[in-house]
Coordinates of C-alpha atoms and ligand atoms in Angstrom, one line a residue:
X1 CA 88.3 -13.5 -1.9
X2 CA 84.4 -13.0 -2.2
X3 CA 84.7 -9.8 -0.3
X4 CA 86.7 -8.2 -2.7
X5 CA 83.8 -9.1 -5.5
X6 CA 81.7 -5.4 -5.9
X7 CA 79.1 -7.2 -7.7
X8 CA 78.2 -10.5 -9.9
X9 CA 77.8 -10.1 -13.5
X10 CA 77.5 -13.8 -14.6
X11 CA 76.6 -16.6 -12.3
X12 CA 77.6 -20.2 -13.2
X13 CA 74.3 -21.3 -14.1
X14 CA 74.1 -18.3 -16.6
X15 CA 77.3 -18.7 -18.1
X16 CA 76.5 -22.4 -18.4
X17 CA 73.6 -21.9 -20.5
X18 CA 75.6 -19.4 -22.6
X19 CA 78.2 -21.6 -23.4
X20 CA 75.5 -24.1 -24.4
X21 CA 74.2 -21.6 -27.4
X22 CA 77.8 -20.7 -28.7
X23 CA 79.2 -24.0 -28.5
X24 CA 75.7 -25.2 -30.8
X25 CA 76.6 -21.7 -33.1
X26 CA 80.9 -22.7 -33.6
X27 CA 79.5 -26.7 -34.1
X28 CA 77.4 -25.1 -36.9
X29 CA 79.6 -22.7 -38.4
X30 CA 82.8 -26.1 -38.3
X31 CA 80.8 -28.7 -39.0
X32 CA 82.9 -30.8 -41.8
X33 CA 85.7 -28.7 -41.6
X34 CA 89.4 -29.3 -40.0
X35 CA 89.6 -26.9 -37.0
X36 CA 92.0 -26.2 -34.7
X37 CA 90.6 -24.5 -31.5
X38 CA 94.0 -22.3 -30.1
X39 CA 93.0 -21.4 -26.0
X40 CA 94.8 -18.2 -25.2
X41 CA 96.4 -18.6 -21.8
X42 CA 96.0 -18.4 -18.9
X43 CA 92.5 -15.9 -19.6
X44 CA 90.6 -19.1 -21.7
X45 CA 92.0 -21.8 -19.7
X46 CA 88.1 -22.5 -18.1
X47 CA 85.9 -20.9 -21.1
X48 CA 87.9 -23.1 -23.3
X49 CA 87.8 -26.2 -21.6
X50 CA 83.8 -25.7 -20.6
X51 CA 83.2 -24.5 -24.9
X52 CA 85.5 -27.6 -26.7
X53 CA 83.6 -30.6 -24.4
X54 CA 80.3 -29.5 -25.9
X55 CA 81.2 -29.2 -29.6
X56 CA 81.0 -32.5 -31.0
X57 CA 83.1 -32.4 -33.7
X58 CA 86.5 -33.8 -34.4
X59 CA 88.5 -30.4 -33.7
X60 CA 92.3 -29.7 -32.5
X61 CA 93.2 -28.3 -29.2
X62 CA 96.3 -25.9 -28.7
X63 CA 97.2 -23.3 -27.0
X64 CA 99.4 -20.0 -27.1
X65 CA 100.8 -17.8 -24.0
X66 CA 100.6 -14.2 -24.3
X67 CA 101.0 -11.1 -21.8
X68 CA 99.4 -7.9 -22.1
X69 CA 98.4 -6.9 -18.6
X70 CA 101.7 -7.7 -16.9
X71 CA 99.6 -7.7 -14.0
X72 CA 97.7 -4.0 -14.2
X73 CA 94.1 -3.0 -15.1
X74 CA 95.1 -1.4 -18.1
X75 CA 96.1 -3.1 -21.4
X76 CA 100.0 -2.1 -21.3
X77 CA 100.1 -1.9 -25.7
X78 CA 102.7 -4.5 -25.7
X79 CA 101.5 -7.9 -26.3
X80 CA 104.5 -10.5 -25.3
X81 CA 104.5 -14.2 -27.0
X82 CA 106.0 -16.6 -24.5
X83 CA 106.6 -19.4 -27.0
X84 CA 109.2 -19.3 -30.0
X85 CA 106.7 -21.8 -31.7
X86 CA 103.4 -21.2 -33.3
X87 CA 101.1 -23.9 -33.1
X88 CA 100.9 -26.2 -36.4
X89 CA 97.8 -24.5 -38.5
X90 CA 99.2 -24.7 -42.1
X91 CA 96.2 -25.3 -44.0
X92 CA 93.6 -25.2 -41.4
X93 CA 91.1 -23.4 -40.1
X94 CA 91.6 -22.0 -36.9
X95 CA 89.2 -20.6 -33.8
X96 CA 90.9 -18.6 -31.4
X97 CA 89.3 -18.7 -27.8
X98 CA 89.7 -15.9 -25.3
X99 CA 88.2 -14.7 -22.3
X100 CA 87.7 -11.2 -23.2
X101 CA 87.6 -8.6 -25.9
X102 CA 88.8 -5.4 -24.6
X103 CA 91.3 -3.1 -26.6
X104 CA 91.9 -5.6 -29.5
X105 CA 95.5 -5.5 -29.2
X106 CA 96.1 -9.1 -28.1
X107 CA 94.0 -10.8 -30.3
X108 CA 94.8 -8.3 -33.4
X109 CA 98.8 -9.4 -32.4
X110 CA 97.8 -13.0 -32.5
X111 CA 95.6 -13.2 -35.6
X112 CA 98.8 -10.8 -37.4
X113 CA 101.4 -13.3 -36.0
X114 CA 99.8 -16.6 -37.0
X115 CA 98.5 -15.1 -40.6
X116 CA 102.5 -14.3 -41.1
X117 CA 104.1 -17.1 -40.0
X118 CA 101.9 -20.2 -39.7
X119 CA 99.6 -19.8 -42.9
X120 CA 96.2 -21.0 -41.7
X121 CA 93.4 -21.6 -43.9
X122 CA 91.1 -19.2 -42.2
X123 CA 91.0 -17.5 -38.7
X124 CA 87.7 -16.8 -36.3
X125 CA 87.7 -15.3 -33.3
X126 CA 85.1 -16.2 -29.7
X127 CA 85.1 -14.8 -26.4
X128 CA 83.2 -15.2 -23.5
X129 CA 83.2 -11.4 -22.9
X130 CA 83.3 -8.2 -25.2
X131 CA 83.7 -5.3 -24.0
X132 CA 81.6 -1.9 -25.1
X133 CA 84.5 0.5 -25.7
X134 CA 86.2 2.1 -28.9
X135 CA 88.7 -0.6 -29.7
X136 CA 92.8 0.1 -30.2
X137 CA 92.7 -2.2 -32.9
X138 CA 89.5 -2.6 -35.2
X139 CA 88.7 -6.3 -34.9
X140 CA 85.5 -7.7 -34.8
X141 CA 84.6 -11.5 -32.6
X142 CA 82.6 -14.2 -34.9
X143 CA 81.6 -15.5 -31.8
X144 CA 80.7 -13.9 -28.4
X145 CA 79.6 -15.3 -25.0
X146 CA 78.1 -11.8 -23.4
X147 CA 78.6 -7.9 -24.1
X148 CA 79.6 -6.2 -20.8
X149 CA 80.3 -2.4 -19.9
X150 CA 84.0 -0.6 -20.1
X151 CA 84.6 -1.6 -16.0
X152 CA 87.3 -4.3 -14.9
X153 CA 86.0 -8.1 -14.1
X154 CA 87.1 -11.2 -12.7
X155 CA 86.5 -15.0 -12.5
X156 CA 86.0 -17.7 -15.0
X157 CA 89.7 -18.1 -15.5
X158 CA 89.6 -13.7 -15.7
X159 CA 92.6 -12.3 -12.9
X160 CA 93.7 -9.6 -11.3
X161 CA 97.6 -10.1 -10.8
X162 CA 96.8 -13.7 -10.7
X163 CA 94.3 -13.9 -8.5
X164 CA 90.8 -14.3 -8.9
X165 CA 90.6 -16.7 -11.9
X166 CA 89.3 -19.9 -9.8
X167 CA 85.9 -17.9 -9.1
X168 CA 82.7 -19.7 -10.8
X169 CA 81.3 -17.0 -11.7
X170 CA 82.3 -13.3 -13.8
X171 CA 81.7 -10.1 -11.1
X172 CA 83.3 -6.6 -11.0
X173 CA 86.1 -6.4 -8.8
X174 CA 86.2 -3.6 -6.3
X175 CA 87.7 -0.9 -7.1
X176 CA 89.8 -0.4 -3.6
X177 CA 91.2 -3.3 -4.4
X178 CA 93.3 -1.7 -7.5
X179 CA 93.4 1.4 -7.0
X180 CA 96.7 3.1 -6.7
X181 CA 97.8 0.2 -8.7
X182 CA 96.0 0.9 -12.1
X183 CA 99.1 1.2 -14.3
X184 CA 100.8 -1.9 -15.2
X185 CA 103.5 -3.1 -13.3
Ligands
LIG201 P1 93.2 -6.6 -25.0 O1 94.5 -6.9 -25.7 O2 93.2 -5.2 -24.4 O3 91.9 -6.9 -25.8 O4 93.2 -7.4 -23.7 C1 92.9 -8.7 -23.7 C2 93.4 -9.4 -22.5 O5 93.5 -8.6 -21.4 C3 92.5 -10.5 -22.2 O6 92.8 -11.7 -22.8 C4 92.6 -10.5 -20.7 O7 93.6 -11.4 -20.3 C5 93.0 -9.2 -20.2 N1 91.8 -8.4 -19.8 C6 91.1 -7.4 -20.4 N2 90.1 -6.9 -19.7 C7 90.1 -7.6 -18.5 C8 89.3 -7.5 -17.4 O8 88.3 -6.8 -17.2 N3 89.6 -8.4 -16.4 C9 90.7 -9.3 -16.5 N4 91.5 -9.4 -17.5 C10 91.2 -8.5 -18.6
LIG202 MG1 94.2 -13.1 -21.6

């Protein structure tokens, strides 16, 4: 699994201290508010669960599963709920954690469905990662763990078709290892 790593972007140590500074910046920016922090799986799964146990706050934890890969390297446009059910945020604000900002589409469908249908008080968005690319969607993180360059990573709970997540630490995946397989499945 190493092998197939290019290069390391993050180590664990770095990412550590990171997520020290943005956990102190969303305990700030909530502090004295209700908040529901909604993880979207499976990306967030270990961002999420490093970020919540160092905000000190009295906050909400749920989570929503959405698809937009479908197990490619390129965002396939369609963003795919897999619950019927929105998590409860009538009246509250709400902090939506992913692992990475890349077209926009996913989080703009998210922020779009829970606006319509679950009226939340207010909606923020942080991600470990950003990518620097012209966005599908204009859509703008409150909160953001590292910029990074247009190029495919992985680890950190970030895959390529599944694999990869359990890695400590964000690198580039080589490219041999998904090419002829680019488009989504
Ligand atoms: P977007 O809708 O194009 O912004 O894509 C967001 C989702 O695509 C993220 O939540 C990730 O699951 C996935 N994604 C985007 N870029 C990468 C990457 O470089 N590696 C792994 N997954 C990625
Ligand atoms: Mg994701």
């Amino acid at each position: 699994m190493l092998d197939d790593i290019e290069r390391i972007l993050f180590q664990e140590q770095t990412i550590r201290e990171r997520i020290d500074a943005l956990a102190r910046e969303v305990t700030d920016a909530y502090r004295g508010k209700e908040f529901v922090v909604i993880a979207v799986m499976n990306g967030a799964l270990v961002f999420a669960a490093d970020l919540v146990r160092r905000i000190p706050l009295p906050l909400r934890l749920d989570c929503l599963s959405v698809a937009s890969y479908h197990g490619g390297v390129e965002s396939s446009g369609f963003v795919t709920f897999d619950q019927l059910t929105l998590p409860d945020v009538k009246g509250r604000h709400v902090l939506i954690v992913d692992d990475i900002l890349d077209t926009g589409r996913t989080l703009h469908a998210i922020g779009e469905r829970l606006r319509a249908e679950a009226a939340p008080e207010s909606i923020q968005i942080c991600v470990l990662l950003r990518k620097d690319k012209q966005r599908a969607e204009s859509l703008e993180a409150d909160f953001v763990g590292f910029d990074i360059r247009d190029e495919f990573v992985v680890g950190y709970g970030l895959d390529y078709a599944e694999r990869y997540r359990n890695l400590p630490f964000v690198g580039v995946l080589r490219t041999e290892i998904f090419s002829g397989r680019s488009a989504p499945d």
